[in-house]
Short mmCIF file of C-alpha atoms in Angstrom, two decimals:
data_model
loop_
_atom_site.label_atom_id
_atom_site.label_comp_id
_atom_site.label_asym_id
_atom_site.label_seq_id
_atom_site.Cartn_x
_atom_site.Cartn_y
_atom_site.Cartn_z
CA MET M 1 14.64 183.45 123.41
CA GLU M 2 13.31 181.05 126.02
CA SER M 3 13.13 182.37 129.55
CA TYR M 4 14.97 180.79 132.44
CA GLU M 5 11.69 180.37 134.34
CA ALA M 6 10.00 178.58 131.45
CA LEU M 7 12.94 176.24 130.96
CA LEU M 8 13.09 175.36 134.65
CA ALA M 9 9.32 174.77 134.74
CA SER M 10 9.57 172.42 131.76
CA ILE M 11 11.86 170.03 133.65
CA THR M 12 10.24 170.28 137.09
CA PRO M 13 8.47 166.99 137.87
CA SER M 14 4.78 167.19 138.71
CA THR M 15 4.67 163.76 140.37
CA GLY M 16 6.99 161.32 142.03
CA GLN M 17 9.84 161.69 144.48
CA THR M 18 11.92 164.85 144.18
CA ARG M 19 15.07 166.35 145.67
CA THR M 20 15.76 170.04 146.20
CA ILE M 21 18.86 171.40 144.47
CA LEU M 22 20.61 174.34 146.15
CA ASP M 23 22.84 177.02 144.65
CA PRO M 24 26.42 176.34 145.88
CA ALA M 25 27.14 180.08 145.87
CA THR M 26 24.18 181.21 147.97
CA GLY M 27 22.48 178.16 149.47
CA GLN M 28 19.21 179.24 147.89
CA LYS M 29 16.86 176.81 146.16
CA VAL M 30 17.41 176.36 142.43
CA GLY M 31 14.71 173.81 141.72
CA ASP M 32 13.46 170.27 142.27
CA SER M 33 15.00 167.28 140.56
CA PRO M 34 13.24 163.98 140.05
CA VAL M 35 14.66 161.01 141.94
CA HIS M 36 14.53 158.00 139.65
CA GLY M 37 14.99 154.34 140.49
CA THR M 38 15.86 151.19 138.60
CA GLU M 39 12.28 150.84 137.37
CA ASP M 40 12.59 154.23 135.68
CA LEU M 41 15.86 153.07 134.15
CA GLU M 42 14.18 149.97 132.76
CA ARG M 43 11.48 152.10 131.17
CA ALA M 44 14.10 154.36 129.61
CA ILE M 45 15.99 151.37 128.19
CA THR M 46 12.77 149.90 126.79
CA ALA M 47 11.95 153.20 125.08
CA ALA M 48 15.49 153.47 123.74
CA SER M 49 15.31 149.93 122.33
CA ALA M 50 12.11 150.84 120.51
CA ALA M 51 13.40 154.13 119.09
CA GLN M 52 16.93 153.15 118.08
CA PRO M 53 16.36 150.95 114.98
CA ALA M 54 14.43 153.62 113.08
CA TRP M 55 16.99 156.26 114.06
CA ALA M 56 19.82 154.06 112.80
CA ALA M 57 17.93 153.41 109.56
CA LEU M 58 17.77 157.14 108.79
CA GLY M 59 21.45 157.17 107.83
CA HIS M 60 24.15 159.70 108.59
CA GLU M 61 22.76 162.55 106.50
CA ALA M 62 19.30 162.60 108.06
CA ARG M 63 20.65 162.09 111.57
CA SER M 64 23.10 164.93 111.10
CA ALA M 65 20.32 167.21 109.89
CA ALA M 66 18.33 166.51 113.06
CA LEU M 67 21.37 167.16 115.23
CA LEU M 68 22.02 170.45 113.48
CA ARG M 69 18.45 171.50 114.25
CA ALA M 70 19.07 170.50 117.87
CA ALA M 71 22.17 172.73 117.91
CA ASP M 72 20.00 175.61 116.74
CA ALA M 73 17.54 174.85 119.54
CA ILE M 74 20.36 175.05 122.09
CA ASP M 75 21.33 178.47 120.75
CA GLY M 76 17.71 179.58 121.02
CA SER M 77 17.68 178.68 124.72
CA ALA M 78 21.30 179.58 125.42
CA GLU M 79 20.79 182.29 128.02
CA ALA M 80 18.22 180.29 129.97
CA LEU M 81 20.51 177.26 129.94
CA ALA M 82 23.47 179.36 131.07
CA ARG M 83 21.57 180.88 133.98
CA LEU M 84 20.40 177.48 135.16
CA LEU M 85 23.92 176.09 134.86
CA SER M 86 25.37 179.03 136.77
CA ARG M 87 22.91 178.63 139.63
CA GLU M 88 23.18 174.84 139.91
CA GLN M 89 26.90 174.31 139.27
CA GLY M 90 28.06 177.66 140.67
CA LYS M 91 30.20 178.79 137.74
CA PRO M 92 29.86 182.43 136.66
CA LEU M 93 28.03 183.43 133.53
CA ASN M 94 31.09 185.13 132.07
CA GLY M 95 34.64 184.08 131.36
CA PRO M 96 35.26 180.45 130.35
CA ASN M 97 32.22 179.40 132.33
CA ALA M 98 28.43 179.05 131.91
CA ARG M 99 27.81 180.94 128.67
CA PHE M 100 31.01 179.44 127.30
CA GLU M 101 29.86 175.93 128.24
CA VAL M 102 26.45 176.29 126.61
CA GLY M 103 28.06 177.71 123.48
CA ALA M 104 30.42 174.74 123.43
CA CYS M 105 27.43 172.38 123.50
CA SER M 106 25.95 173.72 120.27
CA SER M 107 29.29 174.14 118.51
CA TRP M 108 30.38 170.63 119.49
CA LEU M 109 27.10 169.19 118.31
CA ARG M 110 27.48 170.91 114.94
CA ALA M 111 31.07 169.73 114.55
CA THR M 112 30.11 166.17 115.42
CA ALA M 113 27.13 166.20 113.08
CA THR M 114 29.22 167.38 110.13
CA THR M 115 32.40 165.32 110.59
CA PRO M 116 32.60 162.84 107.69
CA LEU M 117 33.17 159.17 108.43
CA ASP M 118 33.49 157.32 105.15
CA PRO M 119 34.17 153.59 104.80
CA GLU M 120 37.92 153.01 105.00
CA VAL M 121 39.48 150.92 102.22
CA VAL M 122 42.25 148.90 103.85
CA VAL M 123 43.20 146.63 100.94
CA ASP M 124 42.51 147.06 97.24
CA ASP M 125 45.18 145.16 95.33
CA GLY M 126 43.17 143.89 92.39
CA GLU M 127 42.42 140.58 94.06
CA THR M 128 41.06 141.64 97.44
CA HIS M 129 38.92 144.63 98.32
CA ALA M 130 38.36 145.15 102.06
CA GLU M 131 36.62 148.05 103.78
CA ILE M 132 35.93 148.97 107.38
CA HIS M 133 32.45 150.28 108.11
CA TYR M 134 31.06 151.40 111.49
CA ARG M 135 27.61 150.20 112.51
CA PRO M 136 25.54 151.45 115.47
CA ILE M 137 26.20 149.81 118.83
CA GLY M 138 22.57 150.07 119.95
CA ILE M 139 22.11 151.78 123.31
CA VAL M 140 24.85 153.82 124.95
CA GLY M 141 24.89 154.57 128.67
CA ALA M 142 26.38 158.00 129.41
CA ILE M 143 27.46 158.84 132.97
CA GLY M 144 28.61 162.40 133.47
CA PRO M 145 30.21 164.58 136.15
CA TRP M 146 29.20 167.73 137.99
CA ASN M 147 32.02 170.05 136.90
CA TRP M 148 31.06 170.56 133.23
CA PRO M 149 27.66 168.82 133.30
CA MET M 150 26.26 170.13 130.03
CA MET M 151 29.42 170.12 127.92
CA ILE M 152 30.67 166.68 128.92
CA THR M 153 27.19 165.24 128.46
CA MET M 154 27.23 166.68 124.96
CA TRP M 155 30.64 165.12 124.34
CA GLN M 156 28.98 161.79 125.12
CA ILE M 157 25.60 162.07 123.46
CA ALA M 158 26.58 163.90 120.24
CA PRO M 159 28.76 161.16 118.73
CA ALA M 160 26.52 158.42 120.11
CA LEU M 161 23.46 159.87 118.38
CA ARG M 162 25.35 160.73 115.21
CA MET M 163 26.44 157.09 114.86
CA GLY M 164 22.85 155.85 115.12
CA ASN M 165 22.64 154.90 118.78
CA ALA M 166 20.06 155.67 121.44
CA VAL M 167 21.37 157.12 124.72
CA VAL M 168 20.41 156.81 128.37
CA VAL M 169 22.10 159.50 130.46
CA LYS M 170 22.75 159.35 134.18
CA PRO M 171 23.87 162.80 135.39
CA SER M 172 25.66 163.58 138.62
CA GLU M 173 23.35 163.88 141.59
CA TYR M 174 24.86 167.32 142.19
CA THR M 175 23.88 168.78 138.80
CA PRO M 176 20.84 166.94 137.40
CA LEU M 177 18.84 170.02 136.40
CA SER M 178 21.45 171.24 133.92
CA VAL M 179 21.50 167.90 132.13
CA LEU M 180 17.71 167.55 132.20
CA ALA M 181 17.37 170.99 130.65
CA LEU M 182 19.94 170.35 127.94
CA ALA M 183 18.28 167.06 127.02
CA ALA M 184 14.83 168.68 127.01
CA VAL M 185 16.01 171.25 124.48
CA VAL M 186 17.79 168.69 122.28
CA ASN M 187 14.78 166.34 122.41
CA ARG M 188 12.63 168.94 120.65
CA GLU M 189 14.34 167.75 117.46
CA LEU M 190 14.69 164.03 118.20
CA PRO M 191 12.32 161.05 118.11
CA GLU M 192 10.68 160.19 121.40
CA GLY M 193 12.58 157.74 123.56
CA LEU M 194 15.90 158.15 121.77
CA LEU M 195 17.54 160.28 124.48
CA THR M 196 16.47 159.90 128.11
CA VAL M 197 17.90 161.27 131.35
CA VAL M 198 17.56 159.10 134.46
CA CYS M 199 18.39 160.99 137.66
CA GLY M 200 19.30 158.35 140.18
CA GLY M 201 21.91 157.37 142.70
CA ARG M 202 24.52 154.63 142.83
CA GLU M 203 21.95 151.88 142.44
CA VAL M 204 20.83 153.31 139.09
CA GLY M 205 24.41 153.80 137.95
CA ALA M 206 25.37 150.26 138.90
CA ARG M 207 22.39 148.80 137.05
CA LEU M 208 23.14 150.89 133.96
CA THR M 209 26.71 149.65 133.77
CA GLU M 210 25.73 145.99 134.10
CA HIS M 211 22.51 146.02 132.06
CA PRO M 212 22.61 143.53 129.16
CA ALA M 213 20.79 145.90 126.80
CA ILE M 214 23.49 148.58 127.10
CA GLY M 215 26.22 148.10 124.51
CA LYS M 216 28.63 150.79 125.64
CA ILE M 217 29.32 152.94 128.68
CA MET M 218 30.87 156.39 128.42
CA PHE M 219 32.02 157.68 131.78
CA THR M 220 33.79 160.81 132.99
CA GLY M 221 34.71 160.86 136.66
CA SER M 222 37.05 159.41 139.25
CA THR M 223 39.48 156.58 138.69
CA ALA M 224 37.93 154.63 141.56
CA THR M 225 34.47 154.73 139.98
CA GLY M 226 35.97 153.91 136.59
CA LYS M 227 37.51 150.75 138.03
CA ALA M 228 34.12 149.78 139.47
CA ILE M 229 32.52 150.27 136.04
CA ILE M 230 35.14 148.05 134.41
CA LYS M 231 34.23 145.28 136.84
CA SER M 232 30.46 145.66 136.59
CA SER M 233 30.48 145.85 132.78
CA ALA M 234 32.74 142.84 132.29
CA ALA M 235 30.02 140.18 132.42
CA THR M 236 28.38 141.61 129.28
CA VAL M 237 31.68 142.62 127.59
CA LYS M 238 30.60 146.21 127.11
CA ARG M 239 32.63 148.68 125.14
CA LEU M 240 33.98 151.43 127.39
CA THR M 241 35.29 154.97 127.04
CA LEU M 242 36.63 156.11 130.39
CA GLU M 243 37.92 159.62 131.08
CA LEU M 244 39.12 159.31 134.65
CA GLY M 245 41.00 161.30 137.24
CA GLY M 246 44.01 163.40 136.40
CA ASN M 247 46.65 165.35 138.25
CA ASP M 248 48.13 167.28 135.35
CA ALA M 249 51.70 168.52 135.53
CA GLY M 250 53.05 171.66 133.90
CA ILE M 251 56.79 172.18 133.36
CA VAL M 252 58.14 175.71 132.93
CA LEU M 253 61.54 175.63 131.21
CA PRO M 254 64.23 178.15 132.24
CA ASP M 255 63.95 180.18 129.02
CA ALA M 256 60.24 181.02 129.54
CA ASP M 257 59.12 184.61 130.07
CA PRO M 258 57.22 184.68 133.40
CA GLN M 259 55.13 187.71 132.45
CA ALA M 260 54.23 186.30 129.05
CA ILE M 261 53.02 182.95 130.38
CA ALA M 262 51.38 184.02 133.66
CA GLU M 263 47.84 184.43 132.35
CA GLY M 264 47.99 181.16 130.41
CA LEU M 265 49.27 179.36 133.48
CA PHE M 266 46.53 180.88 135.60
CA TRP M 267 43.65 179.83 133.36
CA GLY M 268 45.25 176.44 132.76
CA ALA M 269 45.03 175.86 136.50
CA PHE M 270 41.97 177.83 137.56
CA ILE M 271 39.47 177.45 134.72
CA ASN M 272 36.12 176.53 136.29
CA THR M 273 37.72 177.42 139.65
CA GLY M 274 40.09 174.48 139.24
CA GLN M 275 37.26 171.97 138.86
CA THR M 276 38.40 170.48 135.57
CA CYS M 277 39.82 167.02 134.93
CA ALA M 278 42.53 168.30 132.60
CA ALA M 279 43.39 171.44 134.57
CA LEU M 280 46.96 172.23 135.53
CA LYS M 281 47.21 170.85 139.08
CA ARG M 282 50.96 170.85 139.86
CA LEU M 283 53.42 173.30 138.40
CA TYR M 284 57.16 172.63 138.12
CA VAL M 285 59.25 175.78 137.63
CA HIS M 286 63.01 176.01 137.05
CA GLU M 287 64.91 177.54 139.93
CA ASP M 288 66.29 180.36 137.75
CA ILE M 289 62.82 181.87 137.20
CA TYR M 290 60.91 180.36 140.12
CA ASP M 291 60.36 183.54 142.10
CA ALA M 292 59.49 185.55 139.00
CA VAL M 293 56.86 183.02 137.92
CA CYS M 294 55.39 182.94 141.44
CA ASP M 295 55.14 186.73 141.49
CA ALA M 296 53.59 186.95 138.02
CA LEU M 297 51.01 184.28 138.83
CA ALA M 298 50.11 185.94 142.11
CA THR M 299 49.53 189.24 140.31
CA VAL M 300 47.09 187.64 137.85
CA ALA M 301 45.33 185.62 140.55
CA ALA M 302 44.85 188.59 142.87
CA ALA M 303 43.18 190.56 140.08
CA THR M 304 40.69 187.84 139.07
CA PRO M 305 37.26 188.31 140.71
CA MET M 306 35.48 185.46 142.48
CA GLY M 307 31.86 185.52 143.60
CA VAL M 308 28.25 184.63 142.85
CA GLY M 309 27.93 183.47 139.26
CA LEU M 310 24.97 185.64 138.28
CA ASP M 311 27.06 188.75 139.02
CA GLU M 312 28.38 189.69 135.58
CA ALA M 313 31.70 190.89 137.04
CA ASN M 314 32.82 187.51 138.38
CA VAL M 315 34.81 184.88 136.50
CA LEU M 316 35.56 182.47 139.37
CA GLY M 317 32.89 180.83 141.50
CA PRO M 318 32.47 178.49 144.46
CA LEU M 319 33.34 174.84 144.77
CA GLN M 320 30.28 172.96 143.60
CA ASN M 321 29.74 170.98 146.80
CA LYS M 322 30.89 170.78 150.41
CA GLN M 323 32.70 167.50 149.89
CA GLN M 324 35.00 169.12 147.33
CA PHE M 325 35.42 172.22 149.50
CA ASP M 326 36.57 170.01 152.36
CA ILE M 327 39.09 168.20 150.14
CA VAL M 328 40.69 171.46 149.02
CA ALA M 329 40.75 172.84 152.56
CA ARG M 330 42.35 169.66 153.91
CA LEU M 331 45.09 169.64 151.29
CA VAL M 332 45.94 173.33 151.68
CA ASP M 333 46.00 173.00 155.48
CA ALA M 334 48.35 170.03 155.17
CA ALA M 335 50.64 172.05 152.90
CA ARG M 336 50.68 174.95 155.35
CA ASP M 337 51.38 172.62 158.27
CA SER M 338 54.31 171.08 156.39
CA GLY M 339 56.01 174.48 156.09
CA ALA M 340 55.02 175.34 152.52
CA ARG M 341 54.63 179.05 151.79
CA ILE M 342 51.13 180.36 151.03
CA LEU M 343 51.61 183.08 148.41
CA LEU M 344 47.93 183.92 148.11
CA GLY M 345 44.65 182.67 149.58
CA GLY M 346 44.33 179.69 151.87
CA ASP M 347 41.98 181.54 154.23
CA PRO M 348 38.30 180.94 153.42
CA ASP M 349 35.84 183.26 155.13
CA PRO M 350 33.76 181.11 157.51
CA GLY M 351 30.99 183.71 157.55
CA GLN M 352 30.54 183.80 153.78
CA PRO M 353 27.61 181.83 152.35
CA GLY M 354 28.43 179.24 149.72
CA TYR M 355 31.40 176.98 149.17
CA PHE M 356 33.89 179.68 148.25
CA TYR M 357 37.54 178.80 148.64
CA PRO M 358 39.86 181.68 147.72
CA THR M 359 42.29 181.41 144.84
CA THR M 360 45.36 179.86 146.46
CA LEU M 361 48.99 179.61 145.36
CA VAL M 362 51.39 177.47 147.41
CA ALA M 363 55.18 177.80 146.96
CA ASP M 364 58.24 176.06 148.38
CA ILE M 365 56.40 172.77 148.60
CA ASP M 366 57.83 169.26 148.41
CA ASN M 367 56.88 167.02 145.52
CA ASP M 368 55.53 164.34 147.87
CA ASN M 369 53.24 166.75 149.73
CA PRO M 370 49.57 165.65 149.58
CA LEU M 371 48.63 168.86 147.73
CA VAL M 372 50.96 167.73 144.93
CA ALA M 373 50.44 163.99 145.05
CA GLU M 374 46.62 164.04 145.32
CA GLU M 375 44.21 165.63 142.85
CA GLN M 376 42.86 168.74 144.59
CA PHE M 377 40.22 169.59 141.94
CA GLY M 378 39.84 173.14 143.16
CA PRO M 379 41.41 176.61 143.26
CA ALA M 380 44.75 175.71 144.89
CA LEU M 381 47.95 175.34 142.87
CA PRO M 382 51.22 173.95 144.26
CA ILE M 383 54.37 175.37 142.62
CA ILE M 384 57.41 173.07 142.87
CA ARG M 385 60.98 174.19 142.28
CA TYR M 386 63.31 172.05 140.13
CA GLY M 387 66.95 172.20 139.06
CA THR M 388 67.22 170.07 135.91
CA VAL M 389 64.76 169.12 133.18
CA ASP M 390 65.39 165.44 133.90
CA GLU M 391 64.30 166.06 137.49
CA ALA M 392 61.14 167.84 136.34
CA VAL M 393 60.20 165.08 133.90
CA THR M 394 60.75 162.41 136.57
CA MET M 395 58.47 164.25 139.00
CA ALA M 396 55.83 164.89 136.33
CA ASN M 397 55.77 161.18 135.46
CA GLY M 398 55.84 160.01 139.06
CA LEU M 399 52.09 159.50 139.53
CA ASN M 400 49.81 156.72 138.29
CA VAL M 401 47.65 159.13 136.27
CA GLY M 402 48.32 160.87 132.98
CA LEU M 403 45.41 162.75 131.50
CA GLY M 404 47.15 165.93 130.34
CA ALA M 405 50.35 167.92 130.83
CA SER M 406 52.02 171.04 129.46
CA VAL M 407 55.46 172.46 128.71
CA TRP M 408 56.14 176.20 128.73
CA SER M 409 59.09 177.64 126.83
CA ALA M 410 60.22 180.40 124.48
CA ASP M 411 61.50 177.63 122.18
CA PRO M 412 58.57 175.47 120.91
CA ALA M 413 60.95 172.92 119.37
CA GLU M 414 62.68 172.36 122.71
CA ALA M 415 59.29 172.22 124.43
CA ARG M 416 58.16 169.47 122.05
CA LYS M 417 61.26 167.42 122.91
CA VAL M 418 60.35 167.61 126.59
CA ALA M 419 56.69 166.92 125.82
CA ALA M 420 57.60 163.65 124.12
CA ARG M 421 59.06 162.42 127.42
CA ILE M 422 55.89 163.03 129.44
CA GLU M 423 53.46 160.19 130.12
CA ALA M 424 50.10 161.82 129.36
CA GLY M 425 47.34 161.51 126.82
CA THR M 426 47.72 165.13 125.71
CA VAL M 427 50.66 167.48 126.17
CA TRP M 428 50.07 171.13 125.36
CA ILE M 429 52.81 173.61 124.46
CA ASN M 430 52.50 177.05 126.10
CA SER M 431 48.88 176.44 127.05
CA HIS M 432 46.99 173.90 129.11
CA GLY M 433 43.63 172.18 128.87
CA GLY M 434 42.29 173.43 125.55
CA VAL M 435 40.18 170.93 123.62
CA HIS M 436 38.95 170.94 120.02
CA PRO M 437 36.13 168.87 118.48
CA MET M 438 38.48 167.47 115.83
CA ILE M 439 41.46 166.66 118.07
CA PRO M 440 41.27 163.26 119.82
CA PHE M 441 41.36 163.34 123.61
CA GLY M 442 41.97 160.57 126.11
CA GLY M 443 44.10 159.56 129.06
CA ALA M 444 47.17 157.46 129.79
CA LYS M 445 47.87 155.17 132.75
CA GLU M 446 44.98 155.24 135.26
CA SER M 447 43.40 158.31 133.67
CA GLY M 448 41.37 155.99 131.50
CA TYR M 449 41.25 154.67 127.96
CA GLY M 450 39.43 155.28 124.72
CA LEU M 451 39.47 158.39 122.56
CA GLU M 452 36.82 161.07 122.25
CA PHE M 453 36.32 163.80 119.63
CA GLY M 454 36.76 163.92 115.87
CA VAL M 455 36.82 160.88 113.62
CA GLU M 456 38.34 158.70 116.33
CA GLY M 457 35.52 159.65 118.66
CA LEU M 458 32.90 158.70 116.08
CA LYS M 459 34.57 155.35 115.50
CA SER M 460 34.46 154.62 119.23
CA LEU M 461 30.65 154.89 119.13
CA GLY M 462 30.32 152.30 116.39
CA VAL M 463 30.98 148.60 115.90
CA PRO M 464 33.66 148.12 113.26
CA GLN M 465 32.62 145.73 110.51
CA VAL M 466 35.02 144.57 107.79
CA ILE M 467 33.45 143.81 104.43
CA ASN M 468 35.92 141.67 102.54
CA GLY M 469 35.30 140.88 98.90
#
């Protein structure tokens, strides 16, 4: 097993400009990240252009074999990767956090490497035989976020590589070390130049999205940045997969058992301390069981430990950065000032190091309150009372985003009827936010477009070619 120290040393630059990365839980130094510019990006694209044709020529079987070896390499460095991720991002080692995320990287890579994608026969009537094949795009630009930096990067690079592309990755400036480390481990099994991480700012990101050599951009992040990418990529007609902002609604029907669903509701909302695109961010509960659901949620939340990620007892951590801490604090303060009832939390300790915001539940809040209408992306959940299902569906559909949603009920058939009325890319029944490597995932409305995962995800990383005759 590779040590954390050795892994960190392997990605620490010996020359060039660097930036110190601090632990959001303690303020202590984690390591030094390189600071790349557009010249570094050009070098990465040149190397990718040189490496990609031979990689594509290997074919699916040989590429998959290399990716399976890379998955094994991730497992061999799993604990070192998890410790680095915990220190840089802030998430605890245990629970659905750092060790979970690293494990997801290797399992997702294996699933992607072994998913078959055979030519699809669309017509074969004795006179015409037509098939759809998927050819490599060339070079894919992958721009990832800071909340799940390793896992979402893997969601981008695994299908891109499997389909015969080279990849240039631009990680978030908040979590570059995690992505550098993951790529360093994966690159032990890949040809040189095929996968490169460029750690730069907005200038690098802007150049990546407009560069004529890049055939596709995969982006996970805010809707505002996604719109900017659409504009900057238009001149070269790039293919895009955009997983953008969400403000997921959950609807609890009146027949639900508050005690039975409380833990699922909690983790749907507070996984990764609420810093998840498809987390439950506004909860609509029928008036008949409203108080019971509030009480059950508060019981689970109060018993869930938050603290420094390297402490094995903790399962919730800090906000990753001060900007996000300030957003959560502003929205909770606005809710309090409006007369909403704070069931739990809402009172960060100003003397505590790190960006810790306590687990917060807010009841008796209006649907147009900023904490409901804006994406908080943190550990604060507004709980809205409703009287009829029609009212709940109208409120759930009232925003311009639609990444995910959920319906909670003792009657799955009734829940599915309600789910069909919700405008979201995925609607879960009696759970929220779970993803699977074979189940397509993507947003509706301004939460983006394009599908990831499974066969559909592979297709999105290829150029469809019809062979007719």
